[in-house]
CSV table of C-alpha atoms and ligand atoms in Angstrom, one decimal:
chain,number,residue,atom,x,y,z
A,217,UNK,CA,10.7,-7.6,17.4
A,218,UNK,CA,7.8,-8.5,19.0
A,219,UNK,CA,7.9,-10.7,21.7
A,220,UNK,CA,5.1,-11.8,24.1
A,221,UNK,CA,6.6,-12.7,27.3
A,222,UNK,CA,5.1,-16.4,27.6
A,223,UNK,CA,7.9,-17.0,24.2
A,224,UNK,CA,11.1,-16.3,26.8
A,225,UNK,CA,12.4,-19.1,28.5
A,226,UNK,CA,13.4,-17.8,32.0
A,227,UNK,CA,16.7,-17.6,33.0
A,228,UNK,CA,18.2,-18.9,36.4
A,229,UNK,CA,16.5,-16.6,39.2
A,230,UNK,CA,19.6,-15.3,41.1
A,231,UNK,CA,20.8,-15.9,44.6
A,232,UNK,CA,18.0,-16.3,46.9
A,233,UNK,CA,17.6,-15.1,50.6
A,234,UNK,CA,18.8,-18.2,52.6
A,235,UNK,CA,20.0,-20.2,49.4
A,236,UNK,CA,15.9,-21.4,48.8
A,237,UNK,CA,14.6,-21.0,45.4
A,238,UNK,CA,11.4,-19.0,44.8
A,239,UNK,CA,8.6,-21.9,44.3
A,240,UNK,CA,5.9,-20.2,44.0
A,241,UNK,CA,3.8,-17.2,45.1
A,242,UNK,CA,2.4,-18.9,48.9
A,243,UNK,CA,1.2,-15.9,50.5
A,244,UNK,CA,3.6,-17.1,53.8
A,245,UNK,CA,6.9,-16.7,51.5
A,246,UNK,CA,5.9,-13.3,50.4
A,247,UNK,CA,5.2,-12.3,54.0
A,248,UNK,CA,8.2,-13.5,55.1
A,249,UNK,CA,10.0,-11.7,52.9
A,250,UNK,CA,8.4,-8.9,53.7
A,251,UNK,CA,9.5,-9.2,57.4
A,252,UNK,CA,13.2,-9.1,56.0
A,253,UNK,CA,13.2,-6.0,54.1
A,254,UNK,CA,15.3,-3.3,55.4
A,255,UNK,CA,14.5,-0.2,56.8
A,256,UNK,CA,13.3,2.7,54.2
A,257,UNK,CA,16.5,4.7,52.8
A,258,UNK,CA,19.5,1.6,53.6
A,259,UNK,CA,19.9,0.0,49.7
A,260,UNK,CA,19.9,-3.5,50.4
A,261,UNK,CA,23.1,-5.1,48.9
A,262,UNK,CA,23.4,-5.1,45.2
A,263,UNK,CA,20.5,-2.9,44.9
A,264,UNK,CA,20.7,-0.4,41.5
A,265,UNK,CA,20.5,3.3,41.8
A,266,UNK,CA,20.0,5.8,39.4
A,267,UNK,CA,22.6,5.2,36.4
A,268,UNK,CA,25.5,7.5,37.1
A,269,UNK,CA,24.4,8.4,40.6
A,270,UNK,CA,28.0,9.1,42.0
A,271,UNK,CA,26.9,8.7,45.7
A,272,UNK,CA,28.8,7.0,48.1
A,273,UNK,CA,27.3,3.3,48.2
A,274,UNK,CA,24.1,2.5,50.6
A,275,UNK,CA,23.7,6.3,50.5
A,276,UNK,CA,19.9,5.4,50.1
A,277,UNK,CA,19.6,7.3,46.8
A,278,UNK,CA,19.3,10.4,48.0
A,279,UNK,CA,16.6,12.7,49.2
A,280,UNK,CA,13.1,11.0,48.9
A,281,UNK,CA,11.0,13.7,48.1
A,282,UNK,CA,8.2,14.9,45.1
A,283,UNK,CA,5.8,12.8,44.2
A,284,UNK,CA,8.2,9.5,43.5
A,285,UNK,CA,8.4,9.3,47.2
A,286,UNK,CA,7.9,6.1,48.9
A,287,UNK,CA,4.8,3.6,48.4
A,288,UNK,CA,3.3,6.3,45.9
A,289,UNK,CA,5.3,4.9,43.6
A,290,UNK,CA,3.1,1.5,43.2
A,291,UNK,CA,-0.1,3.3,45.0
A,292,UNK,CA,-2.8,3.7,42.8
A,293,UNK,CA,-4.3,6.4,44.9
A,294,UNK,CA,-1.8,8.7,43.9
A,295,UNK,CA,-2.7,8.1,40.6
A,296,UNK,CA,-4.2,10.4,38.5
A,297,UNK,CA,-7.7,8.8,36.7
A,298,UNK,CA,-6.7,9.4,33.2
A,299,UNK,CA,-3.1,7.5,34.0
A,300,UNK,CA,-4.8,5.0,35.6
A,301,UNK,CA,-7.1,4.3,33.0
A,302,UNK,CA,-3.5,4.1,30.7
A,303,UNK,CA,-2.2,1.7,32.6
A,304,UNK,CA,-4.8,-0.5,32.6
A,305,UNK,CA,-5.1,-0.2,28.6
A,306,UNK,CA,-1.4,-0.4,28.4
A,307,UNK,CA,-1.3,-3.9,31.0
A,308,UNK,CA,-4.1,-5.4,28.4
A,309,UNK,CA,-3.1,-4.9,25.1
A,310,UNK,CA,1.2,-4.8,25.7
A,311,UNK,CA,2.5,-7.3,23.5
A,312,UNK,CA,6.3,-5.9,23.4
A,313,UNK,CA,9.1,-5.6,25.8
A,314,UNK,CA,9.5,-1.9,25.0
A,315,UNK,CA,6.5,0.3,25.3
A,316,UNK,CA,7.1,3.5,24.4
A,317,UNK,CA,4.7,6.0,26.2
A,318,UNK,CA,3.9,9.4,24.1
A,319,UNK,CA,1.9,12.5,24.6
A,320,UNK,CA,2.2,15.9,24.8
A,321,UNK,CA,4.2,17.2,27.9
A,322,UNK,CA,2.6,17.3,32.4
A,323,UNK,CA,0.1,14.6,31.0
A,324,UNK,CA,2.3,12.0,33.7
A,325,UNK,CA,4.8,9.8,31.1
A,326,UNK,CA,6.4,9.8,34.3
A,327,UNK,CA,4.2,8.3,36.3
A,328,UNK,CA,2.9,5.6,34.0
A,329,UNK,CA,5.9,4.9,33.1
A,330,UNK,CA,6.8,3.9,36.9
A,331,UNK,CA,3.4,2.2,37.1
A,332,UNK,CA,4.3,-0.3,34.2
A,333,UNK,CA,7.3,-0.6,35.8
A,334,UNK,CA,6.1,-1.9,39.2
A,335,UNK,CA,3.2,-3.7,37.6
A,336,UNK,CA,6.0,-6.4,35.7
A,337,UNK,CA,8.1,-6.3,39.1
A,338,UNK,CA,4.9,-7.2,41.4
A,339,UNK,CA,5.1,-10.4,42.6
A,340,UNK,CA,1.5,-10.5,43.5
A,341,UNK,CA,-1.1,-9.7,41.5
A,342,UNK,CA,-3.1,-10.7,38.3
A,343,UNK,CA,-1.9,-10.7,35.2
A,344,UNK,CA,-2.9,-7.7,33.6
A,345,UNK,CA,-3.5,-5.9,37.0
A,346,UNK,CA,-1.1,-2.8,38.3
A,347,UNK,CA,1.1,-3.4,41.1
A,348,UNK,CA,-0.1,-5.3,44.1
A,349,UNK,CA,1.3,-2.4,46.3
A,350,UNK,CA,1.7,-5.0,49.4
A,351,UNK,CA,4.1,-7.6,48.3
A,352,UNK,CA,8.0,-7.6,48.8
A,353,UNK,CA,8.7,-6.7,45.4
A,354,UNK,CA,6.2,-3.8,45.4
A,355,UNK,CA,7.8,-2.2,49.0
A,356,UNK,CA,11.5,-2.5,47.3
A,357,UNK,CA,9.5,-0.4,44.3
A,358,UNK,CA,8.8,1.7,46.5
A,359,UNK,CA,11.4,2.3,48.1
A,360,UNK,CA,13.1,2.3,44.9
A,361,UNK,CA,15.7,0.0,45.7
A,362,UNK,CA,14.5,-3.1,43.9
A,363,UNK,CA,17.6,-4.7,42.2
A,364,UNK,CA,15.7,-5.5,38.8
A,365,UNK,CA,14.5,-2.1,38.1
A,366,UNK,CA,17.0,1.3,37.4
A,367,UNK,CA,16.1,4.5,35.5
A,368,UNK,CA,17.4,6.4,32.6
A,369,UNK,CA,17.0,9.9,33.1
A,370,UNK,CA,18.7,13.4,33.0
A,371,UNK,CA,21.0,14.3,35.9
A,372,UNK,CA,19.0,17.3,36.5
A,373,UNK,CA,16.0,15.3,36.6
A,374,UNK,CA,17.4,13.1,39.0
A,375,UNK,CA,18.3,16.1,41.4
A,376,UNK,CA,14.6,17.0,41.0
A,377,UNK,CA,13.2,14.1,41.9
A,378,UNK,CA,15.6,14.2,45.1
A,379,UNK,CA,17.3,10.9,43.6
A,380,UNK,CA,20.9,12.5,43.8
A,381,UNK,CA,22.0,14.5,46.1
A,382,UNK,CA,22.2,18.0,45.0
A,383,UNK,CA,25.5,18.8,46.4
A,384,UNK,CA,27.4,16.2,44.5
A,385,UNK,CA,25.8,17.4,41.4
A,386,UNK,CA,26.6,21.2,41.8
A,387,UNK,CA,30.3,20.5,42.4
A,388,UNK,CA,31.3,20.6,39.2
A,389,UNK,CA,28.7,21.8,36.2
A,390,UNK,CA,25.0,22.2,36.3
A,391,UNK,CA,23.4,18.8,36.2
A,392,UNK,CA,22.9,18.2,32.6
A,393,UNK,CA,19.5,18.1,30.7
A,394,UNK,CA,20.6,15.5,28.3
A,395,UNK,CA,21.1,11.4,29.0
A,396,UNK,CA,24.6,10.3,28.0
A,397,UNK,CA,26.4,7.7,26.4
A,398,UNK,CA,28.5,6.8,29.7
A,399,UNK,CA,24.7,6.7,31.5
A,400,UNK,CA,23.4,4.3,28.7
A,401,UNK,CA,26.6,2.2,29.1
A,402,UNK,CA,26.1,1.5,32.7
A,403,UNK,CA,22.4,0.7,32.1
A,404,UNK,CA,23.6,-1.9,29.4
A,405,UNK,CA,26.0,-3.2,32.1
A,406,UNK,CA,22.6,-3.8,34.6
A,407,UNK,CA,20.9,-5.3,31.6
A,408,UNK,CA,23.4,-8.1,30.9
A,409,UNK,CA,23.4,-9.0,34.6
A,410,UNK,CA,20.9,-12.0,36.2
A,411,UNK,CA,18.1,-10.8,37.7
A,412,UNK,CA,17.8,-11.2,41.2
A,413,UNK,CA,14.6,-12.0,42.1
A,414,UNK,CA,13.7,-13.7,38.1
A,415,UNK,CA,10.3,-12.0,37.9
A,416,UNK,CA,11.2,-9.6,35.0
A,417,UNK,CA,14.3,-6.7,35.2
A,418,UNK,CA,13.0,-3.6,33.9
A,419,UNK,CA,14.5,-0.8,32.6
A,420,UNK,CA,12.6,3.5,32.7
A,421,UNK,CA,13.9,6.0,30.3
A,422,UNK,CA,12.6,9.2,30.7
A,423,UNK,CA,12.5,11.7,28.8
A,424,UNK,CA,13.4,9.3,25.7
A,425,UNK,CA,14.0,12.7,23.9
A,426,UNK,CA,17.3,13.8,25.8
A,427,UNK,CA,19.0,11.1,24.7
A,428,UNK,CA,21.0,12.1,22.2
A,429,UNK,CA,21.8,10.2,18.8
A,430,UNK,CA,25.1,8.2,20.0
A,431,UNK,CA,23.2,7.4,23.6
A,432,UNK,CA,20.2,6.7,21.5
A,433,UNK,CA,22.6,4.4,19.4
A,434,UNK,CA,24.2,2.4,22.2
A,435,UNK,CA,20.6,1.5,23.5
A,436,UNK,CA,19.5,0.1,20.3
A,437,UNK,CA,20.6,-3.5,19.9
A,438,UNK,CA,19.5,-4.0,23.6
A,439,UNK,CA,16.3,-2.5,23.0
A,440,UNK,CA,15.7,-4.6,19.8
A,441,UNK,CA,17.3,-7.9,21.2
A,442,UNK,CA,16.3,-8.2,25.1
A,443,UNK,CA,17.7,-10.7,27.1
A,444,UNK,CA,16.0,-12.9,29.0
A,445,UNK,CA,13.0,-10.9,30.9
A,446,UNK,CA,14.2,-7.6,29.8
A,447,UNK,CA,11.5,-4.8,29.8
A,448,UNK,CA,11.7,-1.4,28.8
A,449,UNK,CA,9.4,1.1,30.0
A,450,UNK,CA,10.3,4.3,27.7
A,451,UNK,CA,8.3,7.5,27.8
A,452,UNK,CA,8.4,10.8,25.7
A,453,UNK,CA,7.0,14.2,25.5
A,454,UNK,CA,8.4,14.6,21.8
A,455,UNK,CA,7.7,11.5,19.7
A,456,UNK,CA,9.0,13.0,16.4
A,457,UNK,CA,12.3,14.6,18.2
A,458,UNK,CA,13.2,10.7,19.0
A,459,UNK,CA,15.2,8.0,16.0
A,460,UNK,CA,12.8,6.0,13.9
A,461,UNK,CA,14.9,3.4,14.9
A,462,UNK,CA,14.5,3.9,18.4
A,463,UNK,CA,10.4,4.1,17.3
A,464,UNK,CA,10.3,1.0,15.4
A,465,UNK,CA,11.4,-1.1,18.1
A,466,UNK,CA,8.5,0.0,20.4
A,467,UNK,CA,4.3,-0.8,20.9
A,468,UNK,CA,4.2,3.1,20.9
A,469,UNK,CA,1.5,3.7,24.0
A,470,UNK,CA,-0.7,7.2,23.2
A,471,UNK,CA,-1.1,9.2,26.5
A,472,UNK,CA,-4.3,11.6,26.0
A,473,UNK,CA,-5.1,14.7,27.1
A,474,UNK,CA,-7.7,14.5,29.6
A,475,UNK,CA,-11.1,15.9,29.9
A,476,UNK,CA,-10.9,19.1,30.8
A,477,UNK,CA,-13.7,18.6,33.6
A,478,UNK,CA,-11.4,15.8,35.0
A,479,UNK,CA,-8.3,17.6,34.8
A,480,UNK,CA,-9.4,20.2,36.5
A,481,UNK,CA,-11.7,18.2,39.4
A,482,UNK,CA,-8.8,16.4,39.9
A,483,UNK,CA,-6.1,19.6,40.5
A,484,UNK,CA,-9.0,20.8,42.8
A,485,UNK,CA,-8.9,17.6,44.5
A,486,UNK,CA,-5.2,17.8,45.0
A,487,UNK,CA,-5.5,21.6,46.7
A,488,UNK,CA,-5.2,23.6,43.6
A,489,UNK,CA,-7.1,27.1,43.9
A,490,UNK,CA,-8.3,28.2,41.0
A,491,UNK,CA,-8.0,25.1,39.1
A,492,UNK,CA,-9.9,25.4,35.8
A,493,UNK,CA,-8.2,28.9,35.4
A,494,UNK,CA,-4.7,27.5,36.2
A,495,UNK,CA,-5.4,24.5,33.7
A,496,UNK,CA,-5.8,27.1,30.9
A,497,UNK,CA,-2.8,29.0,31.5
A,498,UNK,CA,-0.6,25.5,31.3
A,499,UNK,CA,-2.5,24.9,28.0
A,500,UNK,CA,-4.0,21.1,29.7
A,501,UNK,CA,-0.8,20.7,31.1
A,502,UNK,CA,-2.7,19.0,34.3
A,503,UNK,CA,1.0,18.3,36.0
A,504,UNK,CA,2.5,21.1,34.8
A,505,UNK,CA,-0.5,23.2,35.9
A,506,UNK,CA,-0.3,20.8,39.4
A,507,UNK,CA,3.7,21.8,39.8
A,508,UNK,CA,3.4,25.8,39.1
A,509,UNK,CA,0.6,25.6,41.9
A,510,UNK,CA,3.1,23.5,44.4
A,511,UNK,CA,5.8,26.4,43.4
A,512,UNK,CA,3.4,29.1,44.8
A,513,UNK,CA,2.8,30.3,41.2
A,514,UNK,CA,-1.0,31.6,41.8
A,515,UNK,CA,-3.7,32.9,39.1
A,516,UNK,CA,-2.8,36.2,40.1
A,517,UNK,CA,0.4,36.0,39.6
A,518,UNK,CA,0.7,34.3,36.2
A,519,UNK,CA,-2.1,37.1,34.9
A,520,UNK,CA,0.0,40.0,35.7
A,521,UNK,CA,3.0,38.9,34.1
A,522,UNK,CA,2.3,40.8,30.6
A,523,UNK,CA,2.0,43.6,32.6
A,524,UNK,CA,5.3,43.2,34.3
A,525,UNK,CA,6.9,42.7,31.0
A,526,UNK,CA,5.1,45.5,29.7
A,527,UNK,CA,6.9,47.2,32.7
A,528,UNK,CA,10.2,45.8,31.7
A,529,UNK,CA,10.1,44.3,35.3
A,530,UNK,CA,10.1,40.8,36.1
A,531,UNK,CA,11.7,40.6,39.6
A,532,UNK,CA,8.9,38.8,40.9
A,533,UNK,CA,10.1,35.8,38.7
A,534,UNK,CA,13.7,35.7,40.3
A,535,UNK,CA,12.7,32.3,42.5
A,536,UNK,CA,11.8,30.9,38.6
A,537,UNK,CA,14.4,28.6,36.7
A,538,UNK,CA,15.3,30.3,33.1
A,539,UNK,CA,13.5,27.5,31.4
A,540,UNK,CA,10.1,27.7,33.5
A,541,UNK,CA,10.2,31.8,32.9
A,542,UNK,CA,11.3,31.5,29.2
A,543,UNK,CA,8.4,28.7,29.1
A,544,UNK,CA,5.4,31.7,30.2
A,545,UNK,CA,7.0,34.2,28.4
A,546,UNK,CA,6.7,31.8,24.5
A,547,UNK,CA,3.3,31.4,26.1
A,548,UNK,CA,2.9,34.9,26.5
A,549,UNK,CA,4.3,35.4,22.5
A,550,UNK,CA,2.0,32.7,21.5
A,551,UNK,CA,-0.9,34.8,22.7
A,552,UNK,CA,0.0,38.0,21.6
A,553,UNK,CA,0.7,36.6,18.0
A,554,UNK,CA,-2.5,35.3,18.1
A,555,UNK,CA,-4.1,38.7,18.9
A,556,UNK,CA,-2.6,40.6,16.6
A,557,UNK,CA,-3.8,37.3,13.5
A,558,UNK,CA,-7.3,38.3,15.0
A,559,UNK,CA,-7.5,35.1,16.9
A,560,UNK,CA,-8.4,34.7,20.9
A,561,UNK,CA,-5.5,34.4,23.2
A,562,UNK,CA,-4.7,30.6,24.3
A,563,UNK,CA,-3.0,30.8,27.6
A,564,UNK,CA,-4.1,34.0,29.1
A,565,UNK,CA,-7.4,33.9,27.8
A,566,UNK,CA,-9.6,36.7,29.6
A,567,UNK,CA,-6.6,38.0,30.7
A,568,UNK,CA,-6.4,42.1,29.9
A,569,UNK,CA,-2.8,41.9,26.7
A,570,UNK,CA,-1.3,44.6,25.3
A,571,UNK,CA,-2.9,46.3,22.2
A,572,UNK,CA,-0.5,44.4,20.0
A,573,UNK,CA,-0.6,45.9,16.4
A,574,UNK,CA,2.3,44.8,14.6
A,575,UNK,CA,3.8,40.9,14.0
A,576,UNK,CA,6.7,41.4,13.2
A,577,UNK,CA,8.8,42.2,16.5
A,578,UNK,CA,6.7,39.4,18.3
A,579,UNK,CA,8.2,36.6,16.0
A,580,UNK,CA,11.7,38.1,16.5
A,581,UNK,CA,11.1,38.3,20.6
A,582,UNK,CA,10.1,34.6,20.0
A,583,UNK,CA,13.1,33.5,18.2
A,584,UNK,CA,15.0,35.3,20.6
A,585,UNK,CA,13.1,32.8,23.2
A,586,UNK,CA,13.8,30.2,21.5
A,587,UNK,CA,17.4,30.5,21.3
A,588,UNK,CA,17.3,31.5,24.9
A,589,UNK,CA,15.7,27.9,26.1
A,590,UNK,CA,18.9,25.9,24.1
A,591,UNK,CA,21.0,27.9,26.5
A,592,UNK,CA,19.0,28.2,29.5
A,593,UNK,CA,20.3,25.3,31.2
A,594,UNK,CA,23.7,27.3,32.0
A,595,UNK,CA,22.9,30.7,32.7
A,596,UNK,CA,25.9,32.2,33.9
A,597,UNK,CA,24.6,34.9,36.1
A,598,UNK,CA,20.3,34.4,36.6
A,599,UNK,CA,19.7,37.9,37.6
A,600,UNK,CA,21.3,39.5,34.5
A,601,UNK,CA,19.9,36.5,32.8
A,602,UNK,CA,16.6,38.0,34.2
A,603,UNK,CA,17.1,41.7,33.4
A,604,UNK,CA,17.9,41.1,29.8
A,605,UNK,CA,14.9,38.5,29.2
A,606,UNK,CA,12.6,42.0,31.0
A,607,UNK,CA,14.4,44.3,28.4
A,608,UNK,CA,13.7,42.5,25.8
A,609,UNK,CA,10.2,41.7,26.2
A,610,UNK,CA,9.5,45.2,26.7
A,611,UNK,CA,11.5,46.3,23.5
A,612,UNK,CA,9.2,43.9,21.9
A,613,UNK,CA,5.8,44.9,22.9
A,614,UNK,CA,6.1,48.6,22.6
A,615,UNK,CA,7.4,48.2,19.1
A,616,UNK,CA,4.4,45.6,18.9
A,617,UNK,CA,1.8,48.1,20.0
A,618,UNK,CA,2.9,51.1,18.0
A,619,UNK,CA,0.1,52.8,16.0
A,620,UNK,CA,-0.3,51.1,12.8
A,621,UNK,CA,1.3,53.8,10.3
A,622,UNK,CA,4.7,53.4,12.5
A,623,UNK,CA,7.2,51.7,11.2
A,624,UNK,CA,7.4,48.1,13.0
B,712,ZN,ZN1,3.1,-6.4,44.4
């Protein structure tokens, strides 16, 4: 299975601007093929979106927004430290075609994952060195239209990241969470194909985990016999939800919590108020922590929600998506089971919880949760959605916090 990449013979580079052959790196050639590349948002001919993007073709792939946008993609400024420090790790010690990036969840899979990705595109740079970020291959990165690099991901990540237009995706159904066989099959199509510019053709998958077990299936002989310079840059946030099968084929690539002091310098650099206080209420989730401040979500606000579910009122949450809410609210459970075991609260830590007494209606609120998240991706009506999640909460603590000779 593993296969350093100096053992691959090379197959025939693809069609070349002009019919000339790509000799060898001269600094002119690059330049002048920088000079040729098209305007930012026209796909240049050939050039592979997103699998299953049903755009019209040269649509541009959508939106170019969030934090994929543009040369951030290859810019190591944009970087967080501790992913940069991953990458580097990751371009010295790879010795497979598939790494397989895991660690818990907002740590940046994402963001490595598009790192390595543009590092075995570049055209430009040292071996074992990210990206170049200047030559021609490293502009196509970024404006993700190179032909030798697509994506696996969910359709409603894809409308997140601005990658498909949102319209075409609400027509029908609510983008779905999962990556499907149909998705997979086009991605094996764009794997059996030349690549056009012979450097490597690389293929993200992301998050690894929504794919389910036939998707996961149909990737497998691919993944375990590569053709040609086939690389797979595969990331996680659930290492045991994915097939051993799938594992076995991968260098598996640990992504580490950071240092709390670095986390949090860095969310300060990036604007966050409030950052070592937001950091503990996403558990170290730095990006996670990084996103909730982008969506206006504030100290204040995210310490007053067990009052407002105390309240039975969570109206203030109405702009949130039923998984983010559901997400604060098993945080919130977490906590208050944790109070009533005699241990300190997790999340809201310093934060002023209900006198919680009794366990027992807290692990039935979080089961109810739980269930809740597997169908939160199509909530038929949100603000009913909303109401009942309110009810229910506040059912739960006041059973929680009655005196201790009531019945629980
Ligand atoms: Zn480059």
């Amino acid at each position: 299975m593993v296969r350093p990449r100096s053992d691959r013979s090379r197959p025939t580079p693809g069609p070349r601007p002009r019919g000339r052959p790509l000799r060898g790196r001269r600094p002119g050639l690059l330049r002048a093929r920088a000079g040729r590349l098209r305007r930012p948002g026209r796909r240049p001919t050939g050039a592979v979106c997103a699998p299953g993007c049903r755009a019209k073709p040269g649509h541009g792939g959508g939106r170019r927004s969030g934090r994929d946008g543009g040369a951030r993609l290859v810019s190591a400024v944009a970087r967080p430290p501790w992913v940069e420090r991953a990458l580097r790790e990751a371009l010295q010690i790879q010795r497979s075609h598939a790494l397989l990036i895991a660690g818990p969840s907002g740590l940046g899979q994402f963001e490595l994952a598009q790192a390595l990705m543009a590092a075995w595109l570049c055209e430009d740079h040292a071996p074992g060195s990210p990206a170049c970020g200047h030559c021609a291959a490293c502009h196509l990165v970024g404006q993700r239209s190179h032909p030798d690099a697509t994506w696996l991901l969910p359709a409603a990540r894809r409308v997140a990241l601005g990658w498909e237009p949102v319209e075409e995706s609400s027509s029908k159904a609510k983008p779905s969470q999962e990556i499907r066989i149909d998705e997979v099959r086009a991605v094996l199509g764009f794997a059996q194909s030349t690549p056009a510019r012979g450097v490597a053709k690389v293929i993200g998958v992301f998050p690894a985990e929504a794919m389910n077990t036939i998707a996961a299936n149909a990737l497998l002989k691919t993944l375990e016999e590569p053709g040609g310079v086939l690389r797979f840059a595969i990331a996680t946030e659930a290492l045991d939800e994915l097939l051993p099968t799938v594992r076995s084929r991968c260098q598996i690539l640990p992504l580490r919590m950071p240092p709390r002091e670095e986390a949090a310098a860095w969310l300060e650099a990036e604007g966050v108020k409030d950052a070592a206080a937001l950091l503990t209420l996403a558990g170290g989730q730095v990006l996670r922590a990084q996103a909730w401040a982008s969506a206006g979500w504030d100290v204040s606000k995210l310490h007053a929600l067990p009052r407002a579910v105390a309240q039975g009122d969570l109206g203030a949450w109405s702009a949130a998506t039923p998984a983010q809410l559901i997400d604060l609210l098993q945080r919130l459970v977490h906590d208050l089971l944790a109070v009533v075991a005699g241990a300190p609260a997790h999340y809201f830590a310093g934060v002023a919880l209900p006198k919680v007494r009794h366990a027992a209606p807290l692990q039935r609120w979080a089961a109810s949760l739980r269930e809740a998240r597997q169908r939160s991706d199509h909530p038929l009506q949100w603000a009913l959605w909303l109401e009942a999640l309110a009810l229910e909460g506040q059912h739960a603590l006041r059973a929680a916090c009655q005196p201790i000779n009531s019945a629980a």
